[in-house]
Coordinates of C-alpha atoms and ligand atoms in Angstrom, one line a residue:
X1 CA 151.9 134.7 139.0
X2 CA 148.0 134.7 138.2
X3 CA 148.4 131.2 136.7
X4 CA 147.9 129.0 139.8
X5 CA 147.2 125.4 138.8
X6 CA 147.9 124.1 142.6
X7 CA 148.0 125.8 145.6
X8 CA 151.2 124.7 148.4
X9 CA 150.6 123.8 151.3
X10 CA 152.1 123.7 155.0
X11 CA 155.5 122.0 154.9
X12 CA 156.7 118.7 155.5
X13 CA 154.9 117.0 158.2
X14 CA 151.9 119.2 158.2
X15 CA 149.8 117.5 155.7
X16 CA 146.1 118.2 155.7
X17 CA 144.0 116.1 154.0
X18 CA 140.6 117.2 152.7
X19 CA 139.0 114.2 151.7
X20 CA 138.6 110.5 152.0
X21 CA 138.6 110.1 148.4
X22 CA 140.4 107.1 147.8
X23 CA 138.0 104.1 148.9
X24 CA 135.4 103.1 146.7
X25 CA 134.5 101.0 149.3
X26 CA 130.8 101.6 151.0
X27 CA 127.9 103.2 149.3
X28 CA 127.4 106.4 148.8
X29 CA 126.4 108.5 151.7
X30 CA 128.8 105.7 154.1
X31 CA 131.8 107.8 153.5
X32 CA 133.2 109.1 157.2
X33 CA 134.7 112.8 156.9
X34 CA 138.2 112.1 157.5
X35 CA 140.0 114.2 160.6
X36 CA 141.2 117.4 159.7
X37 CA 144.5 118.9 160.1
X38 CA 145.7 122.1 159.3
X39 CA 149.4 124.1 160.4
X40 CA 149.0 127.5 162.5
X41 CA 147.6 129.8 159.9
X42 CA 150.8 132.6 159.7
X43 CA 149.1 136.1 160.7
X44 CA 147.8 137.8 157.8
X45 CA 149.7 140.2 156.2
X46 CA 148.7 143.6 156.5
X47 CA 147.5 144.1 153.1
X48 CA 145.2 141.1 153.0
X49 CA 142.9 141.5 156.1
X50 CA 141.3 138.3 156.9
X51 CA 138.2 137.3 155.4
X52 CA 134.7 139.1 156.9
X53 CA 136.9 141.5 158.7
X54 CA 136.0 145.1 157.6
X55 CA 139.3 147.3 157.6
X56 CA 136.8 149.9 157.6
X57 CA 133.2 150.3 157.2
X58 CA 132.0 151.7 154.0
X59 CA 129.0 154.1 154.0
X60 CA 126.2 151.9 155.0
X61 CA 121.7 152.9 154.7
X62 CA 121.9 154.6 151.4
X63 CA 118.8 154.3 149.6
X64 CA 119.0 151.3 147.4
X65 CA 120.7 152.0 143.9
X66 CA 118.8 150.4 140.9
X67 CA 121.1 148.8 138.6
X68 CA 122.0 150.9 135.1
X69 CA 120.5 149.0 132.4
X70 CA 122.4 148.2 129.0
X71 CA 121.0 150.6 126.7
X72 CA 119.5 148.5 123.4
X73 CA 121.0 150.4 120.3
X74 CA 119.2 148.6 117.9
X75 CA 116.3 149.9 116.2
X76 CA 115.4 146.8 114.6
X77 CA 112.2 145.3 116.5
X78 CA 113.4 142.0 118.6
X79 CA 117.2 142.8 118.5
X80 CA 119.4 143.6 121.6
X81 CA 122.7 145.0 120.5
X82 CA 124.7 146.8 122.8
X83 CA 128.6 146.7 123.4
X84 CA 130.2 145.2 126.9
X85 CA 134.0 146.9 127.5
X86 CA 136.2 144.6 129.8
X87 CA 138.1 147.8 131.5
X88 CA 139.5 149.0 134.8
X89 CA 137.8 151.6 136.7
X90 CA 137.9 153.6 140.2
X91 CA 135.2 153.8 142.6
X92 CA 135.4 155.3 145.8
X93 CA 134.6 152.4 148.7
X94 CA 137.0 153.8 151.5
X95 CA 137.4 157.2 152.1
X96 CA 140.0 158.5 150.9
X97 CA 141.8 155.8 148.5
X98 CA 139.3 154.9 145.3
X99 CA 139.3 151.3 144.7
X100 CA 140.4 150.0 141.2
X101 CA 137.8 147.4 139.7
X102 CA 138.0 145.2 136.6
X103 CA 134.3 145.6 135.1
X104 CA 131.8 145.4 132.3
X105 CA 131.6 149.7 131.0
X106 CA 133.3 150.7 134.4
X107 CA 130.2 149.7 136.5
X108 CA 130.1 147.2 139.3
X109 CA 128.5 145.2 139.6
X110 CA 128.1 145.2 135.5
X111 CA 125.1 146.8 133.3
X112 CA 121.9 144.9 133.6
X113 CA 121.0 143.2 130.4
X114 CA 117.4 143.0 130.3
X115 CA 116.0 141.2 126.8
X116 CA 112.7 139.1 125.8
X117 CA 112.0 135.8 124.9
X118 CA 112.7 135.7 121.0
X119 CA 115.0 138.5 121.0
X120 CA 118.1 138.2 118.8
X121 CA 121.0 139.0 121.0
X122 CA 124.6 140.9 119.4
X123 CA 126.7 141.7 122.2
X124 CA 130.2 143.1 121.5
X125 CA 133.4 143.1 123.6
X126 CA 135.8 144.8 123.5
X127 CA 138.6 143.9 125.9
X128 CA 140.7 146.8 127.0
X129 CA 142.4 144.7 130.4
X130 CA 145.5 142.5 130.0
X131 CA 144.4 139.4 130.1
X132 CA 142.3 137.3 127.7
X133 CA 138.9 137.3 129.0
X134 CA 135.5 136.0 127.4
X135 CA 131.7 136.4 128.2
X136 CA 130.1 133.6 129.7
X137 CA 126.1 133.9 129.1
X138 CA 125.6 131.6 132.7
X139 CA 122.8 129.5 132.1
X140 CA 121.1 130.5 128.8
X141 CA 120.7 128.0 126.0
X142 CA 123.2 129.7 123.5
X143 CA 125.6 127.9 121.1
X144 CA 128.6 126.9 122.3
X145 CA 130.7 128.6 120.3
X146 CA 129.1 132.0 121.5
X147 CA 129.1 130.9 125.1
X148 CA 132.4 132.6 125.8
X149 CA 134.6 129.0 126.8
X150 CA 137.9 129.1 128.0
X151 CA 138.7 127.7 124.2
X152 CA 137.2 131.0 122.7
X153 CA 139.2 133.6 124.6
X154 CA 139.4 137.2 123.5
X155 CA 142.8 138.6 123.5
X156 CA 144.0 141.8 125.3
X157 CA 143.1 144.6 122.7
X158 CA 140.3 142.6 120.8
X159 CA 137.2 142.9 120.1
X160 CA 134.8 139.6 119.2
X161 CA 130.6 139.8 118.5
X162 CA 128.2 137.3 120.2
X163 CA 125.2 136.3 119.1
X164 CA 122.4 134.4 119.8
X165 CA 118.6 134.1 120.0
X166 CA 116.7 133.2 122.9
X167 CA 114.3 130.6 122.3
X168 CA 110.5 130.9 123.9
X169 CA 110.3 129.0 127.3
X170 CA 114.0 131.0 128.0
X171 CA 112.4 133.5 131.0
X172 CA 114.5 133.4 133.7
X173 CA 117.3 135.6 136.1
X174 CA 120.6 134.3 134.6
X175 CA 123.8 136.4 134.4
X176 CA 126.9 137.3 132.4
X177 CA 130.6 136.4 133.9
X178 CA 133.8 136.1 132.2
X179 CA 135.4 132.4 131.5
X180 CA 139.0 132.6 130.6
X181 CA 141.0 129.4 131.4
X182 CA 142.6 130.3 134.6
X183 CA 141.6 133.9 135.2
X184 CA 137.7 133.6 135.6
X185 CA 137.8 134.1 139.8
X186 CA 140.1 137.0 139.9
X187 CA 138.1 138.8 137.1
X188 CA 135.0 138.0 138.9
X189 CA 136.5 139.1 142.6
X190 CA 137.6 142.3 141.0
X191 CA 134.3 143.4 140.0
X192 CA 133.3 141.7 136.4
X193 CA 129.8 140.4 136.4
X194 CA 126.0 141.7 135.4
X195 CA 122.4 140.3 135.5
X196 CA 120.8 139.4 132.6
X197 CA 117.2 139.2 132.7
X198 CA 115.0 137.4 129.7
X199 CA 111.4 138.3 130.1
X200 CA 108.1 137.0 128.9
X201 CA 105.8 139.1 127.5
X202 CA 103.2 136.9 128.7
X203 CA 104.6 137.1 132.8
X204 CA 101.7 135.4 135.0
X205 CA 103.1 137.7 137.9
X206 CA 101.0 141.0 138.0
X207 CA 102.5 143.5 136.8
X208 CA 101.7 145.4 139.6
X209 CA 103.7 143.6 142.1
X210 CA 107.3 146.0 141.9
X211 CA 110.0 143.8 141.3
X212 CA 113.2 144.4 143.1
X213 CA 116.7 143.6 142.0
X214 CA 119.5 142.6 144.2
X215 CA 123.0 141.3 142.9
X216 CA 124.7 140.0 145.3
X217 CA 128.5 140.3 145.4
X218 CA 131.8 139.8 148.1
X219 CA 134.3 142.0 147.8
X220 CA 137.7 142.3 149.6
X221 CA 139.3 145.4 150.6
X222 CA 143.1 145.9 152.2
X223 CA 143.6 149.1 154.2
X224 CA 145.2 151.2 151.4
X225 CA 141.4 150.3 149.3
X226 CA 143.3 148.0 146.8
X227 CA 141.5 144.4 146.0
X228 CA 144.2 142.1 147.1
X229 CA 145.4 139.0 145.1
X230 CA 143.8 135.6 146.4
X231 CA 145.6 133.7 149.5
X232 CA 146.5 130.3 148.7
X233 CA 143.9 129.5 151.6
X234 CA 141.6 131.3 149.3
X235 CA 142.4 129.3 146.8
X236 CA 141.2 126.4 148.5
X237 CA 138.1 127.0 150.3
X238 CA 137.1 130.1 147.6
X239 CA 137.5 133.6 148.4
X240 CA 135.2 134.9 150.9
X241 CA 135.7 139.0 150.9
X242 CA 135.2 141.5 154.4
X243 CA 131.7 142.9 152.7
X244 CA 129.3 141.8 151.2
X245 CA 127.6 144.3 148.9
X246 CA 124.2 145.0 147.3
X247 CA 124.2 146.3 143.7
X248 CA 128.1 147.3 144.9
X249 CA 126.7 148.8 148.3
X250 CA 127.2 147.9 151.4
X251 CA 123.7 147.8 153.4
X252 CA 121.8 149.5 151.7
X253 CA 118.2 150.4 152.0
X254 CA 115.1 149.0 150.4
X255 CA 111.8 150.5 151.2
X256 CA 108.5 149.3 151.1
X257 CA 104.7 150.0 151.5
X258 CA 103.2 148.1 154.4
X259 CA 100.8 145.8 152.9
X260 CA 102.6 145.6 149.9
X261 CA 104.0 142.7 148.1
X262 CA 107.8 142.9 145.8
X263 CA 108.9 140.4 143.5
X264 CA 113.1 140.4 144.7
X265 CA 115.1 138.2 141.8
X266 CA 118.3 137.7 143.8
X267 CA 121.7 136.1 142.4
X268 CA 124.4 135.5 144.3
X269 CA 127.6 136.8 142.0
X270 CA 130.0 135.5 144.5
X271 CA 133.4 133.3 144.0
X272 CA 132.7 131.3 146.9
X273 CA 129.8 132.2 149.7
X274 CA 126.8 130.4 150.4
X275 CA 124.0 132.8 151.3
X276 CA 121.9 130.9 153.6
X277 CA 119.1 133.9 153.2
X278 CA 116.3 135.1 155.9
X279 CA 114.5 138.5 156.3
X280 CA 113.9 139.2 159.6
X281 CA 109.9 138.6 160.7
X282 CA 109.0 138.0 157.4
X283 CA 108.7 134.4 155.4
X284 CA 109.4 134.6 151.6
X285 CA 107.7 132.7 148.9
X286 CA 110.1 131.0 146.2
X287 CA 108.2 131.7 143.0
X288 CA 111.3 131.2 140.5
X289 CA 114.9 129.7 140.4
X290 CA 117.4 130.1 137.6
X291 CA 115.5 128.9 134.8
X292 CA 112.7 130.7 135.0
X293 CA 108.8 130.4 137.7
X294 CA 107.9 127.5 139.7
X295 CA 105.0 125.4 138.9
X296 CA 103.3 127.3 141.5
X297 CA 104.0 129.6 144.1
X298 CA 106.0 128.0 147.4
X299 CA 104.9 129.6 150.5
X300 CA 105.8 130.1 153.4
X301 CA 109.9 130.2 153.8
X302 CA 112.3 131.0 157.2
X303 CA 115.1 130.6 154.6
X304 CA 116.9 130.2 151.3
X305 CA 120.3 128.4 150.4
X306 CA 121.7 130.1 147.3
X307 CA 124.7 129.0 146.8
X308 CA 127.5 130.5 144.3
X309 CA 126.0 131.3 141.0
X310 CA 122.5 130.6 141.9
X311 CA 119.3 132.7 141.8
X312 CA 115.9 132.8 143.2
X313 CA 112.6 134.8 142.7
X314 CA 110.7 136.0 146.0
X315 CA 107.8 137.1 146.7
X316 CA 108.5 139.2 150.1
X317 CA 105.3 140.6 151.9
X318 CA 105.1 143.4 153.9
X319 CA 102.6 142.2 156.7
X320 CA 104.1 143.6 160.1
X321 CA 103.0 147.5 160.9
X322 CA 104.6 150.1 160.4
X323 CA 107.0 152.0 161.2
X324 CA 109.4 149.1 161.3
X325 CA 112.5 147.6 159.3
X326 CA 113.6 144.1 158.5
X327 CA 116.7 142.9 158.0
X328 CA 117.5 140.7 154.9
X329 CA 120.3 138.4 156.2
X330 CA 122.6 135.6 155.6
X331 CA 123.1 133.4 158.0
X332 CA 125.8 130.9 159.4
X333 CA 126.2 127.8 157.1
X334 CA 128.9 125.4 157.2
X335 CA 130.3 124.3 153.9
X336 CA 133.2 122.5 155.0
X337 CA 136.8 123.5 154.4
X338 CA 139.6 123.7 156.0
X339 CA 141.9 126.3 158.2
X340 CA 141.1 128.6 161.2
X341 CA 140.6 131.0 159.0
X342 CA 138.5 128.5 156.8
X343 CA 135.0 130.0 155.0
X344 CA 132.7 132.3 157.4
X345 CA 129.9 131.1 159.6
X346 CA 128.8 134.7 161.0
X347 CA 125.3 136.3 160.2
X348 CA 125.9 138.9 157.8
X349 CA 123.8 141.5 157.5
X350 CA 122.9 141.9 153.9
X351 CA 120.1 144.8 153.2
X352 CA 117.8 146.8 155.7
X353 CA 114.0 146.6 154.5
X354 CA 112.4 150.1 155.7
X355 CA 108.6 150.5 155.7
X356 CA 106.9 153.5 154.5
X357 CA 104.1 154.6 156.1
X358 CA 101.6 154.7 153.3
X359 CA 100.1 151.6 152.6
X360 CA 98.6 149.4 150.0
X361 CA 96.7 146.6 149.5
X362 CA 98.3 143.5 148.9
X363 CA 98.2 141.5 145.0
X364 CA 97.4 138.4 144.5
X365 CA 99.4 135.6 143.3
X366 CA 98.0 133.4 140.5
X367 CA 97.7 129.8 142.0
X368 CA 99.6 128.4 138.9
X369 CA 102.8 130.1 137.1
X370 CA 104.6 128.0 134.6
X371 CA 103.6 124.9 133.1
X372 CA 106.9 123.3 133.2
X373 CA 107.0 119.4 132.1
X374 CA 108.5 116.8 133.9
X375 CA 111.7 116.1 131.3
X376 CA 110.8 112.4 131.2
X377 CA 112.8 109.2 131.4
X378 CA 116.0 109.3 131.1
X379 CA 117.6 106.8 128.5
X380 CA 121.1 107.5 129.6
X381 CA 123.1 107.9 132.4
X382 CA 126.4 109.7 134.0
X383 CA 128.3 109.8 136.9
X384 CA 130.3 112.3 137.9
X385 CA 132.7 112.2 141.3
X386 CA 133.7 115.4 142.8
X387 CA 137.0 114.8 145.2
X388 CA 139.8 116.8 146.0
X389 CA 143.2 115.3 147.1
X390 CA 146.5 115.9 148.1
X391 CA 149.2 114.9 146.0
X392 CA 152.7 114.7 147.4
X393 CA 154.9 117.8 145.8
X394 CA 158.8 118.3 145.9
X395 CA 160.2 119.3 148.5
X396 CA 157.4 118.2 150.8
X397 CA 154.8 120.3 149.9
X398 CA 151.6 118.7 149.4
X399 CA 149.4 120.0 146.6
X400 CA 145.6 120.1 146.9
X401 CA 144.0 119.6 144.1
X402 CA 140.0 120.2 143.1
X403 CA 139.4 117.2 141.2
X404 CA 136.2 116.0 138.5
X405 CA 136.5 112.2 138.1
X406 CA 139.7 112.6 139.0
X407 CA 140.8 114.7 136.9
X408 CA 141.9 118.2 136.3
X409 CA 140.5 120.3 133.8
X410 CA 142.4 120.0 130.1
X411 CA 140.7 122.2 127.3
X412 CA 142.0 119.7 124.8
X413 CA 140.3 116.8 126.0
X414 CA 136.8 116.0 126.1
X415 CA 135.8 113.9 129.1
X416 CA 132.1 113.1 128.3
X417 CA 129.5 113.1 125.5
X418 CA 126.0 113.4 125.4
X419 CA 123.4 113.1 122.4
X420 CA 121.6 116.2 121.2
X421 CA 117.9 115.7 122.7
X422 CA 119.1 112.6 124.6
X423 CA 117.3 112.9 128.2
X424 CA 120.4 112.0 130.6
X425 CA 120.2 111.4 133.8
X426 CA 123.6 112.7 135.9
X427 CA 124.8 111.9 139.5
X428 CA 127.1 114.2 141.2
X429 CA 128.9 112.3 144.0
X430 CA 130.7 114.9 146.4
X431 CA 133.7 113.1 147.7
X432 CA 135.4 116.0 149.1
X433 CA 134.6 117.3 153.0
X434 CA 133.5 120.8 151.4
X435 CA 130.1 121.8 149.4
X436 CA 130.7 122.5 145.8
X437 CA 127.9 124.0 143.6
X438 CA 128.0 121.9 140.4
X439 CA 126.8 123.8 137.2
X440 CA 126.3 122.7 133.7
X441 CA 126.5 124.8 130.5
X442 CA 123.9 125.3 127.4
X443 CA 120.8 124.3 129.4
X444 CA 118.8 124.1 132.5
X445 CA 118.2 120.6 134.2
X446 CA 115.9 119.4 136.9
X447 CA 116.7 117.6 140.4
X448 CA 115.5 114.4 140.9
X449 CA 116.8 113.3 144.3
X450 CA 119.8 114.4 147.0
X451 CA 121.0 111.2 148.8
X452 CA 122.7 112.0 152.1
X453 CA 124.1 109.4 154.4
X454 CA 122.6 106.5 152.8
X455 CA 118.8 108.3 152.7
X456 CA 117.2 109.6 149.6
X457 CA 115.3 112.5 149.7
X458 CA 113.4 113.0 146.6
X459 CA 112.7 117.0 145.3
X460 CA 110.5 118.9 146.9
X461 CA 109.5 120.5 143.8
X462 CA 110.1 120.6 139.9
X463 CA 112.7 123.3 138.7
X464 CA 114.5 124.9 136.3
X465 CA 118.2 125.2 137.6
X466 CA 121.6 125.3 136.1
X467 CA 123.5 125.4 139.4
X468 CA 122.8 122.8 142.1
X469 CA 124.4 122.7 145.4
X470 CA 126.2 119.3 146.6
X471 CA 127.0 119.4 150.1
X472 CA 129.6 117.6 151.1
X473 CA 129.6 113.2 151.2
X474 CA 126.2 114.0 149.3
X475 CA 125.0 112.9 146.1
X476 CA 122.6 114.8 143.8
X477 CA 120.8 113.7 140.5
X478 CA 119.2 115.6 138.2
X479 CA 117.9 114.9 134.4
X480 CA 119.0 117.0 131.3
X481 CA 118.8 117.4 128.1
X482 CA 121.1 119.3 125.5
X483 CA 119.7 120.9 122.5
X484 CA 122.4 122.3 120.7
X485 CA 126.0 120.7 119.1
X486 CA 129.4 121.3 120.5
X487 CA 131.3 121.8 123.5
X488 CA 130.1 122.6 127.1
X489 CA 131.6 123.1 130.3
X490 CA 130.6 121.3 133.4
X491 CA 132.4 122.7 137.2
X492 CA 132.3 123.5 140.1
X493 CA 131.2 127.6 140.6
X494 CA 133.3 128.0 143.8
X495 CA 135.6 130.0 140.7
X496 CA 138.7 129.5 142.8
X497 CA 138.0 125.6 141.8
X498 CA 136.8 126.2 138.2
X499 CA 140.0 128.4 137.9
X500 CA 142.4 125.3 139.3
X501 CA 140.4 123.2 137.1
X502 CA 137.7 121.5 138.6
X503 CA 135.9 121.5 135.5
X504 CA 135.1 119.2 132.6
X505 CA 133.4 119.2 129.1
X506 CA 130.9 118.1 127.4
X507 CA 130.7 116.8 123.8
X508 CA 127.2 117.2 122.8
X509 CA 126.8 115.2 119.5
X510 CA 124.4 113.8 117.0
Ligands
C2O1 CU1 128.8 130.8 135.7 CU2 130.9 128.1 133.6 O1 129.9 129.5 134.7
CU2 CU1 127.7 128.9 133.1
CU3 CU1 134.4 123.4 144.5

């Protein structure tokens, strides 16, 4: 029953139509949001308590936990090794009736892997659930074959080794998720993902500035503490959960020194919610996004989109006086979808920020961080349409489907090559009256431009991403480059999407 390829919908005479996907007709950015219509959503059934309802509240203001790093047990300089179990495990969320997760060594969220540029990197997995799973290094330029693709999965009882080095230039906040064709957002919902840090040993940030970690994940609770399965309205906007946690707590506490300043790499380890992020009195500064530091340090910030899959490096200042607190929140953002019950648009309270009352005196930033090149001119280029129609089922059911070129995914088939070293340049066309977060495998690209009802707003700013946001009737390019042969995976990160098959790959060839 896991194996959803479609989702049913309504009954006959209550079609709902998502997009206006059909006409080719009118440029880009002309496309009209068709009307909306959606049957009375049926009243929840006890055991699946609508989405950003708390059944209960979990313990909230315990002191911020720091995530439990992978131990290294090599002893060979410049080799990680470490094993990863895929297992279930209990952790008490509602009093009373423990929660059973699927996790990485029975932790949630999952170990922090934290490695160096140049390291060689032999991770084991041993998978003890009952499904096939895989691990997915999101973001990092490994080979395909030890990228953990839906082709590669690792059977229930199995064990498989990856390994890969990570090439200098690699520093970044990227993170570790399993793939398996089909199963990739219910293992992720019930609890399977980590960070995965690769660090320079040449950092331009001071040492001195504490860095702060904060993963980032939605969870869904029923009243008897058990995860439920996905709704088939989850399945079509992506599951949103009824609390969102920090390092698996639910508002915790993060203190800090007035005065002082904290480096906070975020990722948001969701299936489906766009964290529209603001701390309360403060601005941020955007120092880093997926692939690694900025250019130079960007000032100055009410607020940060990150959506599904993304991460971001702050620098967060504590320049009110003490004693006060902040509140790091995330607020309403509309990202389309359908149903009364469609995605959240509340501001969720994420993490309080409590200052001490010692103090210390600020750290400078360096006015430059990374010297990142402008990947040059592209000599090819690829479009890509995102869309997501209805298709007429038996019995008068309509089936939505989450489509890439309109198509649904087919491991067997390869629906676009590239050259190896070939700068590309790719549009991503959203069709669809919903936001989808488009990600690319093997590499990180750079945006170029996001065109929005016929205007064309070039970036602000040059960046190494591997997950970029198209909003809905928007159109984003970016240039890449892949460096290594074989086969990579290009889909939507809304994992309820990628798991119906919004997803394509990519032949990279000589
Ligand atoms: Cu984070 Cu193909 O995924
Ligand atoms: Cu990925
Ligand atoms: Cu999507």
């Amino acid at each position: 029953m896991d194996r959803r390829r479609f989702i049913l919908l309504g009954t006959a005479g209550s079609v709902a139509v998502l997009t206006g996907c059909g006409g080719s007709g009118g440029g880009e950015g002309a496309v009209t949001p068709p009307a909306v219509t959606v049957p009375p959503p049926a009243s929840p059934p006890v055991s699946n308590p609508p989405p950003s309802t708390p059944v209960s509240p979990l313990t909230v203001g315990q002191p911020l936990t720091n995530l439990v790093r992978l131990a290294n047990t090599s002893t060979t300089p410049n080799v990680f090794a470490a094993t990863l179990v895929a297992q279930r495990a209990s952790k008490a969320m509602l009093p009373g009736s423990p929660t059973e997760f699927w996790t990485y060594n029975s932790l949630v969220p999952g170990p922090l892997i934290e490695v160096y540029e140049g390291d060689t990197v032999r991770i084991r997995l041993e998978n003890q659930l009952s499904q096939e799973t895989t691990v997915h290094w999101h973001g990092l330029p490994v080979p395909p074959d030890q990228d953990g693709n839906p082709m590669d999965p690792v059977a229930p009882g199995a064990t498989r080794l990856y390994e890969f080095t990570l090439p200098v230039g690699s520093a970044g906040t990227y993170w570790y998720h399993p793939h398996p064709h089909e199963f990739t957002a219910e293992q992720v919902f019930r609890g399977m993902a980590g960070l995965l840090i690769v660090r320079s040993r040449t950092d331009p940030v001071p040492a001195a500035i504490e860095e702060k970690l904060l993963v980032i994940s939605d969870l869904r609770l029923a009243t008897d503490g058990t995860i439920p399965a996905n709704t088939p309205m989850d399945w079509q906007n992506g599951r949103e959960g009824n609390y969102l946690l920090v390092n698996g707590q639910h508002r915790p506490v993060l203190s800090i020194d007035p005065g002082q300043s904290q480096r906070w790499r975020i990722l948001n380890a969701t299936n489906a919610r766009y964290l529209r992020l603001a701390l309360t009195g403060h601005t941020m500064t955007l120092i880093g996004t997926d692939g690694g530091l900025l250019r130079a340090p960007v000032p100055g910030l009410d607020e940060i989109l990150l959506a599904p899959a993304e991460r971001v490096e702050l620098i967060v200042t504590a320049n009110l006086s003490a004693p006060t607190t902040a509140v790091l929140q995330s607020l309403p953002y509309d990202r389309g979808g359908m149903g009364m019950m469609g995605p959240s648009s509340a501001t969720i309270p994420l993490l309080t920020v409590n200052y001490t009352t010692a103090t210390r005196a600020a750290i400078a930033l360096p006015s430059t961080l990374n010297a990142i090149a402008d990947l040059g001119l592209p000599i090819q280029s690829k479009r890509l349409v995102f869309s997501s129609g209805m298709g007429m089922g038996g019995m008068g059911g309509g089936m939505v489907s989450f489509l890439i070129d309109g198509k649904s995914f087919d491991p067997a088939r390869i629906d676009l090559t590239s050259r190896l070293n070939e700068i590309e340049q790719w549009t991503i066309e959203n069709r669809s009256s919903m936001d989808h977060p488009f990600h690319l495998h093997g590499t990180q690209f750079q945006v170029v431009s996001r065109t929005r009802n016929g205007t064309t707003i070039a970036e602000p700013f040059v960046a190494w991403r591997d997950t970029v946001n198209v909003a809905a009737f928007e159109a984003v390019t970016l240039k890449v480059v892949q460096q290594q042969l074989g086969k990579r995976m290009y889909h939507c990160h809304i994992l309820e999407h990628e798991s119906q098959g919004m997803m394509g790959v990519l032949d990279v060839i000589v």
